[in-house]
Short mmCIF file of N, CA and C and ligand atoms in Angstrom, two decimals:
data_model
loop_
_atom_site.label_atom_id
_atom_site.label_comp_id
_atom_site.label_asym_id
_atom_site.label_seq_id
_atom_site.Cartn_x
_atom_site.Cartn_y
_atom_site.Cartn_z
N MET A 1 11.01 57.62 -80.62
CA MET A 1 12.46 57.60 -80.65
C MET A 1 13.00 56.97 -79.37
N LYS A 2 14.05 56.18 -79.52
CA LYS A 2 14.62 55.50 -78.37
C LYS A 2 15.77 56.34 -77.81
N ALA A 3 15.61 56.77 -76.55
CA ALA A 3 16.67 57.56 -75.91
C ALA A 3 17.81 56.65 -75.47
N LYS A 4 19.01 57.22 -75.39
CA LYS A 4 20.13 56.40 -74.94
C LYS A 4 20.38 56.59 -73.45
N ILE A 5 20.85 55.51 -72.84
CA ILE A 5 21.18 55.53 -71.41
C ILE A 5 22.67 55.27 -71.27
N GLU A 6 23.35 56.14 -70.51
CA GLU A 6 24.81 55.99 -70.35
C GLU A 6 25.19 56.05 -68.88
N VAL A 7 26.39 55.57 -68.58
CA VAL A 7 26.94 55.71 -67.23
C VAL A 7 28.25 56.47 -67.32
N LEU A 8 28.47 57.34 -66.33
CA LEU A 8 29.69 58.15 -66.29
C LEU A 8 30.20 58.16 -64.86
N LYS A 9 31.52 58.18 -64.70
CA LYS A 9 32.07 58.43 -63.37
C LYS A 9 32.51 59.88 -63.38
N ALA A 10 31.82 60.72 -62.64
CA ALA A 10 32.08 62.16 -62.72
C ALA A 10 31.44 62.89 -61.55
N ASP A 11 31.78 64.17 -61.46
CA ASP A 11 31.10 65.08 -60.55
C ASP A 11 29.94 65.68 -61.35
N ILE A 12 28.73 65.46 -60.90
CA ILE A 12 27.55 65.84 -61.69
C ILE A 12 27.49 67.35 -61.94
N THR A 13 28.14 68.14 -61.09
CA THR A 13 28.07 69.60 -61.26
C THR A 13 28.83 70.09 -62.49
N THR A 14 29.65 69.21 -63.07
CA THR A 14 30.46 69.63 -64.22
C THR A 14 29.77 69.38 -65.56
N LEU A 15 28.61 68.73 -65.55
CA LEU A 15 28.02 68.26 -66.82
C LEU A 15 27.21 69.33 -67.54
N GLU A 16 27.43 69.39 -68.85
CA GLU A 16 26.67 70.32 -69.70
C GLU A 16 25.47 69.60 -70.29
N VAL A 17 24.49 69.36 -69.44
CA VAL A 17 23.26 68.70 -69.89
C VAL A 17 22.11 69.67 -69.65
N ASP A 18 20.93 69.35 -70.17
CA ASP A 18 19.80 70.25 -69.96
C ASP A 18 19.43 70.32 -68.48
N ALA A 19 19.41 69.17 -67.82
CA ALA A 19 19.10 69.18 -66.39
C ALA A 19 19.93 68.15 -65.65
N ILE A 20 20.43 68.56 -64.49
CA ILE A 20 20.99 67.58 -63.56
C ILE A 20 19.98 67.42 -62.43
N VAL A 21 19.94 66.20 -61.88
CA VAL A 21 19.01 65.92 -60.78
C VAL A 21 19.79 66.00 -59.48
N ASN A 22 19.16 66.58 -58.48
CA ASN A 22 19.75 66.70 -57.15
C ASN A 22 19.06 65.74 -56.20
N ALA A 23 19.87 65.02 -55.40
CA ALA A 23 19.32 64.18 -54.33
C ALA A 23 19.16 65.07 -53.10
N ALA A 24 18.02 65.74 -53.03
CA ALA A 24 17.77 66.77 -52.02
C ALA A 24 17.10 66.16 -50.79
N ASN A 25 16.73 67.01 -49.85
CA ASN A 25 15.87 66.60 -48.74
C ASN A 25 14.61 67.44 -48.80
N SER A 26 13.62 67.08 -47.99
CA SER A 26 12.30 67.70 -48.18
C SER A 26 12.27 69.18 -47.84
N SER A 27 13.29 69.67 -47.14
CA SER A 27 13.32 71.12 -46.85
C SER A 27 13.68 71.92 -48.10
N LEU A 28 14.38 71.31 -49.04
CA LEU A 28 14.91 71.98 -50.25
C LEU A 28 15.95 73.05 -49.91
N LEU A 29 16.46 73.05 -48.69
CA LEU A 29 17.37 74.12 -48.28
C LEU A 29 18.84 73.72 -48.34
N GLY A 30 19.12 72.59 -48.98
CA GLY A 30 20.51 72.18 -49.13
C GLY A 30 20.92 71.20 -48.04
N GLY A 31 22.12 70.66 -48.18
CA GLY A 31 22.61 69.66 -47.23
C GLY A 31 24.01 69.24 -47.63
N GLY A 32 24.35 67.98 -47.36
CA GLY A 32 25.67 67.48 -47.71
C GLY A 32 25.64 66.76 -49.04
N GLY A 33 26.61 65.90 -49.27
CA GLY A 33 26.65 65.05 -50.46
C GLY A 33 26.49 65.83 -51.76
N VAL A 34 25.75 65.24 -52.68
CA VAL A 34 25.60 65.87 -54.00
C VAL A 34 24.80 67.17 -53.89
N ASP A 35 23.90 67.23 -52.94
CA ASP A 35 23.10 68.44 -52.70
C ASP A 35 24.02 69.61 -52.35
N GLY A 36 24.93 69.38 -51.42
CA GLY A 36 25.88 70.43 -51.04
C GLY A 36 26.74 70.85 -52.21
N ALA A 37 27.19 69.86 -52.99
CA ALA A 37 28.06 70.16 -54.14
C ALA A 37 27.33 71.02 -55.17
N ILE A 38 26.06 70.70 -55.42
CA ILE A 38 25.27 71.45 -56.41
C ILE A 38 25.05 72.89 -55.96
N HIS A 39 24.68 73.07 -54.70
CA HIS A 39 24.46 74.44 -54.22
C HIS A 39 25.76 75.24 -54.18
N ARG A 40 26.85 74.59 -53.80
CA ARG A 40 28.15 75.30 -53.77
C ARG A 40 28.56 75.75 -55.16
N ALA A 41 28.44 74.83 -56.12
CA ALA A 41 28.92 75.15 -57.47
C ALA A 41 27.94 76.04 -58.22
N GLY A 42 26.64 75.93 -57.92
CA GLY A 42 25.64 76.68 -58.68
C GLY A 42 25.38 78.07 -58.14
N GLY A 43 25.75 78.30 -56.87
CA GLY A 43 25.58 79.63 -56.30
C GLY A 43 24.18 79.87 -55.75
N PRO A 44 23.96 81.07 -55.21
CA PRO A 44 22.75 81.37 -54.43
C PRO A 44 21.45 81.40 -55.24
N ALA A 45 21.51 81.48 -56.56
CA ALA A 45 20.26 81.54 -57.34
C ALA A 45 19.44 80.26 -57.14
N ILE A 46 20.13 79.14 -56.92
CA ILE A 46 19.41 77.87 -56.75
C ILE A 46 18.64 77.88 -55.42
N LEU A 47 19.31 78.33 -54.37
CA LEU A 47 18.64 78.38 -53.06
C LEU A 47 17.49 79.38 -53.09
N ASP A 48 17.67 80.50 -53.76
CA ASP A 48 16.57 81.48 -53.89
C ASP A 48 15.36 80.83 -54.54
N ALA A 49 15.60 80.09 -55.60
CA ALA A 49 14.49 79.43 -56.32
C ALA A 49 13.84 78.36 -55.44
N CYS A 50 14.65 77.66 -54.65
CA CYS A 50 14.10 76.65 -53.74
C CYS A 50 13.24 77.31 -52.67
N ARG A 51 13.69 78.48 -52.19
CA ARG A 51 12.90 79.20 -51.17
C ARG A 51 11.55 79.64 -51.75
N ASP A 52 11.54 80.05 -53.01
CA ASP A 52 10.27 80.43 -53.65
C ASP A 52 9.32 79.24 -53.70
N ILE A 53 9.86 78.07 -54.04
CA ILE A 53 9.03 76.87 -54.10
C ILE A 53 8.50 76.52 -52.71
N ARG A 54 9.37 76.62 -51.70
CA ARG A 54 8.93 76.37 -50.32
C ARG A 54 7.79 77.30 -49.92
N ALA A 55 7.90 78.57 -50.33
CA ALA A 55 6.87 79.54 -49.97
C ALA A 55 5.53 79.15 -50.59
N LYS A 56 5.59 78.57 -51.78
CA LYS A 56 4.36 78.20 -52.49
C LYS A 56 3.80 76.87 -52.02
N GLN A 57 4.66 75.85 -51.85
CA GLN A 57 4.16 74.50 -51.58
C GLN A 57 4.76 73.84 -50.34
N GLY A 58 5.59 74.58 -49.60
CA GLY A 58 6.10 74.03 -48.34
C GLY A 58 7.04 72.86 -48.50
N GLY A 59 8.03 72.96 -49.37
CA GLY A 59 9.02 71.89 -49.49
C GLY A 59 8.63 70.84 -50.51
N CYS A 60 9.22 69.66 -50.39
CA CYS A 60 9.02 68.62 -51.41
C CYS A 60 8.95 67.28 -50.68
N SER A 61 7.90 66.52 -50.93
CA SER A 61 7.73 65.23 -50.24
C SER A 61 8.66 64.17 -50.85
N THR A 62 8.88 63.12 -50.11
CA THR A 62 9.70 62.00 -50.60
C THR A 62 9.08 61.42 -51.86
N GLY A 63 9.90 61.24 -52.88
CA GLY A 63 9.43 60.68 -54.15
C GLY A 63 8.96 61.74 -55.15
N GLU A 64 8.78 62.97 -54.67
CA GLU A 64 8.35 64.06 -55.56
C GLU A 64 9.57 64.81 -56.10
N ALA A 65 9.32 65.73 -57.03
CA ALA A 65 10.43 66.48 -57.64
C ALA A 65 9.97 67.89 -57.98
N VAL A 66 10.91 68.83 -57.95
CA VAL A 66 10.66 70.21 -58.37
C VAL A 66 11.84 70.66 -59.24
N ILE A 67 11.61 71.71 -60.02
CA ILE A 67 12.67 72.15 -60.95
C ILE A 67 13.00 73.61 -60.72
N THR A 68 14.31 73.92 -60.76
CA THR A 68 14.77 75.30 -60.60
C THR A 68 15.84 75.60 -61.65
N THR A 69 16.23 76.85 -61.66
CA THR A 69 17.42 77.28 -62.39
C THR A 69 18.63 76.46 -61.92
N ALA A 70 19.64 76.42 -62.73
CA ALA A 70 20.90 75.79 -62.31
C ALA A 70 21.95 76.84 -61.95
N GLY A 71 21.54 78.11 -61.84
CA GLY A 71 22.47 79.15 -61.43
C GLY A 71 23.71 79.19 -62.32
N ASN A 72 24.87 79.10 -61.70
CA ASN A 72 26.14 79.19 -62.44
C ASN A 72 26.62 77.87 -63.02
N LEU A 73 25.84 76.82 -62.87
CA LEU A 73 26.29 75.52 -63.38
C LEU A 73 26.20 75.49 -64.91
N PRO A 74 26.95 74.60 -65.55
CA PRO A 74 26.83 74.47 -67.01
C PRO A 74 25.50 73.87 -67.45
N ALA A 75 24.80 73.17 -66.57
CA ALA A 75 23.46 72.67 -66.90
C ALA A 75 22.48 73.85 -66.93
N GLN A 76 21.31 73.62 -67.55
CA GLN A 76 20.30 74.70 -67.58
C GLN A 76 19.40 74.69 -66.36
N TYR A 77 19.05 73.50 -65.90
CA TYR A 77 18.11 73.35 -64.78
C TYR A 77 18.65 72.35 -63.77
N VAL A 78 18.16 72.50 -62.54
CA VAL A 78 18.34 71.45 -61.52
C VAL A 78 16.95 70.93 -61.16
N ILE A 79 16.81 69.63 -61.25
CA ILE A 79 15.58 68.97 -60.79
C ILE A 79 15.90 68.40 -59.41
N HIS A 80 15.20 68.87 -58.40
CA HIS A 80 15.45 68.43 -57.03
C HIS A 80 14.42 67.35 -56.69
N THR A 81 14.91 66.19 -56.31
CA THR A 81 14.00 65.13 -55.90
C THR A 81 14.44 64.62 -54.54
N VAL A 82 13.51 64.08 -53.78
CA VAL A 82 13.80 63.64 -52.42
C VAL A 82 13.67 62.13 -52.35
N GLY A 83 14.81 61.47 -52.22
CA GLY A 83 14.81 60.02 -52.12
C GLY A 83 14.37 59.56 -50.73
N PRO A 84 14.01 58.28 -50.63
CA PRO A 84 13.64 57.73 -49.32
C PRO A 84 14.88 57.43 -48.49
N VAL A 85 14.77 57.58 -47.20
CA VAL A 85 15.79 57.09 -46.27
C VAL A 85 15.59 55.58 -46.16
N TRP A 86 16.68 54.82 -46.31
CA TRP A 86 16.57 53.35 -46.18
C TRP A 86 16.24 53.00 -44.74
N ASN A 87 15.18 52.22 -44.59
CA ASN A 87 14.72 51.88 -43.25
C ASN A 87 14.36 50.40 -43.20
N GLY A 88 15.19 49.58 -43.88
CA GLY A 88 14.99 48.13 -43.82
C GLY A 88 14.28 47.56 -45.05
N GLY A 89 13.60 48.40 -45.81
CA GLY A 89 12.98 47.94 -47.05
C GLY A 89 11.48 47.71 -46.98
N ASP A 90 10.90 47.76 -45.78
CA ASP A 90 9.46 47.52 -45.63
C ASP A 90 8.67 48.80 -45.48
N HIS A 91 9.28 49.90 -45.86
CA HIS A 91 8.60 51.19 -45.68
C HIS A 91 8.42 51.91 -47.01
N LEU A 92 8.04 51.14 -48.01
CA LEU A 92 7.77 51.70 -49.35
C LEU A 92 9.00 52.32 -50.00
N GLU A 93 10.20 51.97 -49.53
CA GLU A 93 11.40 52.59 -50.07
C GLU A 93 11.54 52.39 -51.58
N ALA A 94 11.27 51.17 -52.06
CA ALA A 94 11.46 50.89 -53.49
C ALA A 94 10.50 51.72 -54.34
N LYS A 95 9.25 51.80 -53.91
CA LYS A 95 8.25 52.58 -54.66
C LYS A 95 8.61 54.06 -54.67
N LEU A 96 9.03 54.54 -53.49
CA LEU A 96 9.38 55.96 -53.38
C LEU A 96 10.61 56.30 -54.21
N LEU A 97 11.59 55.38 -54.24
CA LEU A 97 12.78 55.64 -55.06
C LEU A 97 12.41 55.64 -56.55
N ALA A 98 11.58 54.71 -56.97
CA ALA A 98 11.12 54.69 -58.37
C ALA A 98 10.39 56.00 -58.69
N ASN A 99 9.58 56.48 -57.76
CA ASN A 99 8.86 57.75 -57.99
C ASN A 99 9.83 58.90 -58.24
N CYS A 100 10.98 58.90 -57.57
CA CYS A 100 11.97 59.97 -57.78
C CYS A 100 12.38 60.03 -59.25
N TYR A 101 12.67 58.87 -59.82
CA TYR A 101 13.11 58.82 -61.22
C TYR A 101 11.96 59.22 -62.15
N THR A 102 10.78 58.64 -61.92
CA THR A 102 9.64 58.95 -62.79
C THR A 102 9.26 60.43 -62.71
N ASN A 103 9.18 60.97 -61.51
CA ASN A 103 8.74 62.36 -61.38
C ASN A 103 9.79 63.34 -61.90
N SER A 104 11.06 63.00 -61.77
CA SER A 104 12.11 63.87 -62.33
C SER A 104 12.04 63.86 -63.86
N LEU A 105 11.86 62.68 -64.43
CA LEU A 105 11.79 62.57 -65.90
C LEU A 105 10.52 63.26 -66.42
N LYS A 106 9.44 63.18 -65.66
CA LYS A 106 8.21 63.89 -66.06
C LYS A 106 8.43 65.39 -66.15
N LEU A 107 9.13 65.95 -65.17
CA LEU A 107 9.41 67.39 -65.21
C LEU A 107 10.28 67.73 -66.41
N ALA A 108 11.25 66.89 -66.71
CA ALA A 108 12.11 67.13 -67.87
C ALA A 108 11.29 67.10 -69.16
N GLU A 109 10.39 66.16 -69.27
CA GLU A 109 9.53 66.08 -70.46
C GLU A 109 8.63 67.31 -70.56
N GLU A 110 8.06 67.74 -69.43
CA GLU A 110 7.17 68.91 -69.44
C GLU A 110 7.90 70.15 -69.94
N LYS A 111 9.20 70.22 -69.65
CA LYS A 111 10.01 71.38 -70.11
C LYS A 111 10.57 71.14 -71.50
N GLY A 112 10.35 69.97 -72.07
CA GLY A 112 10.87 69.68 -73.41
C GLY A 112 12.37 69.45 -73.43
N LEU A 113 12.94 69.01 -72.31
CA LEU A 113 14.40 68.85 -72.23
C LEU A 113 14.85 67.58 -72.95
N LYS A 114 16.11 67.62 -73.42
CA LYS A 114 16.66 66.50 -74.19
C LYS A 114 17.60 65.63 -73.38
N SER A 115 18.35 66.23 -72.44
CA SER A 115 19.36 65.44 -71.73
C SER A 115 19.25 65.66 -70.22
N VAL A 116 19.28 64.54 -69.50
CA VAL A 116 19.11 64.57 -68.04
C VAL A 116 20.20 63.70 -67.42
N ALA A 117 20.80 64.20 -66.33
CA ALA A 117 21.81 63.41 -65.60
C ALA A 117 21.34 63.17 -64.17
N PHE A 118 21.38 61.92 -63.75
CA PHE A 118 20.98 61.54 -62.39
C PHE A 118 22.18 61.15 -61.54
N PRO A 119 22.18 61.54 -60.27
CA PRO A 119 23.12 60.92 -59.33
C PRO A 119 22.48 59.62 -58.82
N ASN A 120 23.17 58.90 -57.97
CA ASN A 120 22.64 57.64 -57.43
C ASN A 120 21.83 57.96 -56.18
N ILE A 121 20.59 58.39 -56.43
CA ILE A 121 19.71 58.92 -55.38
C ILE A 121 19.58 57.94 -54.21
N SER A 122 19.66 58.48 -53.01
CA SER A 122 19.47 57.76 -51.73
C SER A 122 20.61 56.83 -51.33
N THR A 123 21.64 56.68 -52.20
CA THR A 123 22.66 55.67 -51.86
C THR A 123 23.83 56.23 -51.05
N GLY A 124 23.73 57.49 -50.62
CA GLY A 124 24.77 58.08 -49.79
C GLY A 124 24.29 58.17 -48.35
N VAL A 125 24.05 59.39 -47.92
CA VAL A 125 23.57 59.65 -46.55
C VAL A 125 22.31 58.84 -46.23
N TYR A 126 21.45 58.62 -47.20
CA TYR A 126 20.17 57.94 -46.96
C TYR A 126 20.30 56.40 -46.96
N LYS A 127 21.53 55.88 -47.26
CA LYS A 127 21.86 54.47 -47.01
C LYS A 127 21.07 53.41 -47.79
N TYR A 128 20.46 53.78 -48.90
CA TYR A 128 19.76 52.76 -49.70
C TYR A 128 20.83 51.81 -50.26
N PRO A 129 20.67 50.50 -50.15
CA PRO A 129 21.68 49.58 -50.70
C PRO A 129 21.85 49.82 -52.20
N LYS A 130 23.12 49.86 -52.62
CA LYS A 130 23.40 50.34 -53.98
C LYS A 130 22.90 49.40 -55.08
N ALA A 131 22.99 48.10 -54.89
CA ALA A 131 22.56 47.19 -55.97
C ALA A 131 21.07 47.32 -56.26
N PRO A 132 20.19 47.18 -55.27
CA PRO A 132 18.77 47.34 -55.59
C PRO A 132 18.43 48.76 -56.06
N ALA A 133 19.13 49.76 -55.54
CA ALA A 133 18.86 51.13 -55.99
C ALA A 133 19.19 51.29 -57.47
N SER A 134 20.29 50.67 -57.92
CA SER A 134 20.66 50.80 -59.34
C SER A 134 19.64 50.07 -60.22
N ALA A 135 19.16 48.93 -59.75
CA ALA A 135 18.16 48.20 -60.54
C ALA A 135 16.89 49.02 -60.68
N ILE A 136 16.45 49.64 -59.61
CA ILE A 136 15.23 50.47 -59.65
C ILE A 136 15.44 51.65 -60.60
N ALA A 137 16.61 52.29 -60.51
CA ALA A 137 16.89 53.44 -61.36
C ALA A 137 16.80 53.05 -62.83
N LEU A 138 17.40 51.94 -63.18
CA LEU A 138 17.46 51.54 -64.59
C LEU A 138 16.10 51.04 -65.10
N ILE A 139 15.44 50.21 -64.32
CA ILE A 139 14.14 49.68 -64.76
C ILE A 139 13.13 50.81 -64.92
N THR A 140 13.11 51.71 -63.95
CA THR A 140 12.13 52.81 -63.97
C THR A 140 12.41 53.75 -65.13
N THR A 141 13.68 54.04 -65.36
CA THR A 141 14.04 54.96 -66.45
C THR A 141 13.74 54.33 -67.81
N ARG A 142 14.09 53.07 -67.98
CA ARG A 142 13.80 52.40 -69.26
C ARG A 142 12.31 52.41 -69.55
N LYS A 143 11.53 52.14 -68.52
CA LYS A 143 10.08 52.11 -68.70
C LYS A 143 9.57 53.50 -69.10
N PHE A 144 10.05 54.52 -68.41
CA PHE A 144 9.61 55.88 -68.72
C PHE A 144 9.97 56.25 -70.14
N LEU A 145 11.16 55.89 -70.56
CA LEU A 145 11.65 56.31 -71.88
C LEU A 145 10.87 55.67 -73.03
N GLN A 146 10.16 54.57 -72.74
CA GLN A 146 9.36 53.95 -73.80
C GLN A 146 8.29 54.91 -74.34
N THR A 147 7.82 55.82 -73.49
CA THR A 147 6.77 56.73 -73.94
C THR A 147 7.22 58.19 -73.91
N ALA A 148 8.52 58.43 -73.71
CA ALA A 148 9.01 59.81 -73.66
C ALA A 148 9.13 60.37 -75.07
N SER A 149 9.03 61.70 -75.21
CA SER A 149 9.20 62.26 -76.55
C SER A 149 10.34 63.24 -76.65
N SER A 150 10.57 64.08 -75.64
CA SER A 150 11.66 65.06 -75.77
C SER A 150 13.02 64.49 -75.34
N ILE A 151 13.03 63.62 -74.35
CA ILE A 151 14.31 63.17 -73.79
C ILE A 151 15.03 62.24 -74.77
N GLU A 152 16.29 62.60 -75.05
CA GLU A 152 17.12 61.80 -75.97
C GLU A 152 18.24 61.09 -75.24
N SER A 153 18.60 61.58 -74.06
CA SER A 153 19.74 60.99 -73.37
C SER A 153 19.60 61.10 -71.85
N VAL A 154 19.84 59.98 -71.18
CA VAL A 154 19.86 59.95 -69.72
C VAL A 154 21.23 59.41 -69.30
N VAL A 155 21.88 60.16 -68.41
CA VAL A 155 23.19 59.75 -67.92
C VAL A 155 23.10 59.45 -66.42
N PHE A 156 23.59 58.28 -66.03
CA PHE A 156 23.71 57.96 -64.61
C PHE A 156 25.12 58.29 -64.17
N VAL A 157 25.22 59.29 -63.31
CA VAL A 157 26.51 59.80 -62.89
C VAL A 157 26.88 59.16 -61.55
N CYS A 158 27.94 58.36 -61.61
CA CYS A 158 28.36 57.63 -60.41
C CYS A 158 29.59 58.30 -59.84
N PHE A 159 29.60 58.41 -58.53
CA PHE A 159 30.68 59.11 -57.85
C PHE A 159 31.61 58.12 -57.19
N ASP A 160 31.08 56.94 -56.86
CA ASP A 160 31.90 55.92 -56.21
C ASP A 160 32.00 54.70 -57.12
N GLN A 161 33.07 53.93 -56.89
CA GLN A 161 33.38 52.81 -57.78
C GLN A 161 32.29 51.74 -57.76
N LEU A 162 31.73 51.44 -56.59
CA LEU A 162 30.72 50.37 -56.51
C LEU A 162 29.51 50.72 -57.37
N ASN A 163 29.02 51.95 -57.26
CA ASN A 163 27.89 52.35 -58.09
C ASN A 163 28.27 52.29 -59.58
N TYR A 164 29.46 52.78 -59.89
CA TYR A 164 29.88 52.75 -61.30
C TYR A 164 29.89 51.32 -61.83
N ASP A 165 30.45 50.39 -61.05
CA ASP A 165 30.52 48.99 -61.49
C ASP A 165 29.12 48.41 -61.68
N LEU A 166 28.21 48.73 -60.78
CA LEU A 166 26.84 48.19 -60.88
C LEU A 166 26.15 48.68 -62.17
N TYR A 167 26.25 49.96 -62.45
CA TYR A 167 25.59 50.51 -63.65
C TYR A 167 26.30 50.01 -64.91
N TRP A 168 27.62 49.98 -64.84
CA TRP A 168 28.37 49.57 -66.03
C TRP A 168 28.00 48.14 -66.42
N LYS A 169 27.95 47.25 -65.41
CA LYS A 169 27.59 45.85 -65.68
C LYS A 169 26.18 45.74 -66.23
N ALA A 170 25.27 46.51 -65.66
CA ALA A 170 23.87 46.41 -66.10
C ALA A 170 23.70 46.95 -67.52
N LEU A 171 24.55 47.87 -67.92
CA LEU A 171 24.37 48.52 -69.23
C LEU A 171 25.26 47.94 -70.33
N ASN A 172 26.25 47.12 -69.95
CA ASN A 172 27.17 46.60 -70.96
C ASN A 172 27.13 45.08 -71.06
N1 AR6 B 201 28.42 64.24 -58.20
C1 AR6 B 201 27.79 63.07 -58.36
N2 AR6 B 201 27.45 62.25 -57.35
C2 AR6 B 201 27.78 62.64 -56.10
C3 AR6 B 201 28.44 63.87 -55.82
C4 AR6 B 201 28.77 64.70 -56.94
N3 AR6 B 201 29.39 65.87 -56.81
N4 AR6 B 201 28.63 63.96 -54.47
C5 AR6 B 201 28.11 62.84 -53.93
N5 AR6 B 201 27.61 62.03 -54.89
P1 AR6 B 201 23.94 61.75 -51.13
P2 AR6 B 201 21.21 60.76 -50.51
C6 AR6 B 201 26.94 60.72 -54.79
O1 AR6 B 201 24.39 61.48 -49.74
O2 AR6 B 201 21.76 59.44 -50.09
C7 AR6 B 201 22.07 65.42 -48.44
O3 AR6 B 201 22.53 65.95 -47.24
C8 AR6 B 201 27.20 59.88 -53.57
O4 AR6 B 201 28.42 59.17 -53.71
O5 AR6 B 201 24.35 63.01 -51.77
O6 AR6 B 201 20.04 60.78 -51.42
C9 AR6 B 201 20.67 65.89 -48.80
O7 AR6 B 201 20.44 67.22 -48.39
C10 AR6 B 201 26.00 58.94 -53.57
O8 AR6 B 201 26.23 57.82 -54.43
O9 AR6 B 201 22.30 61.71 -51.23
C11 AR6 B 201 19.81 64.92 -48.04
O10 AR6 B 201 19.65 65.30 -46.68
C12 AR6 B 201 24.90 59.78 -54.22
O11 AR6 B 201 25.54 60.95 -54.74
C13 AR6 B 201 20.60 63.64 -48.09
O12 AR6 B 201 21.96 64.02 -48.27
C14 AR6 B 201 23.82 60.20 -53.26
O13 AR6 B 201 24.40 60.51 -51.99
C15 AR6 B 201 20.20 62.78 -49.27
O14 AR6 B 201 20.88 61.55 -49.19
#
């Protein structure tokens, strides 16, 4: 089955999807940007679950992903992934960013989830240039969906106009 890919301009914490993805940091203890918004809106259950994961595996490496409850959010789960900090482009940033999308989608498939919403990972505080980041997000997701079975819908949630325009153009 071919899953659909959509773009939305929205606050990701408001979406009623099976899982929203968080652009976290390797501590998993929260931060600013979308990470701060998710923890604020979802409440302490998310941080508790992140602390449990830290106790077991000591955080989350760049490009990897973990899954927790979504607490009070309308979504069921939060998938926390750690994007690369942009450092000029010669430090495996593209590969690591692609891994964020692939590993998040893998967790969603393992849980049998149908709908996943992504923010524009690494394009805020981590300064990844938005155009190449959007291309990586779309190419990696399309490739993954060719062999996915549970996922029916992926939404790219854009918070700023430039990201929205980039995704909209690529998808329309
Ligand atoms: N809904 C959707 N997208 C959002 C929201 C929201 N509520 N808020 C911000 N964005 P960033 P990063 C967009 O900085 O670059 C944190 O401190 C934002 O416009 O959240 O991966 C973490 O703890 C941008 O396009 O994440 C890490 O330390 C995108 O989300 C670090 O920032 C990502 O921006 C991660 O940096």
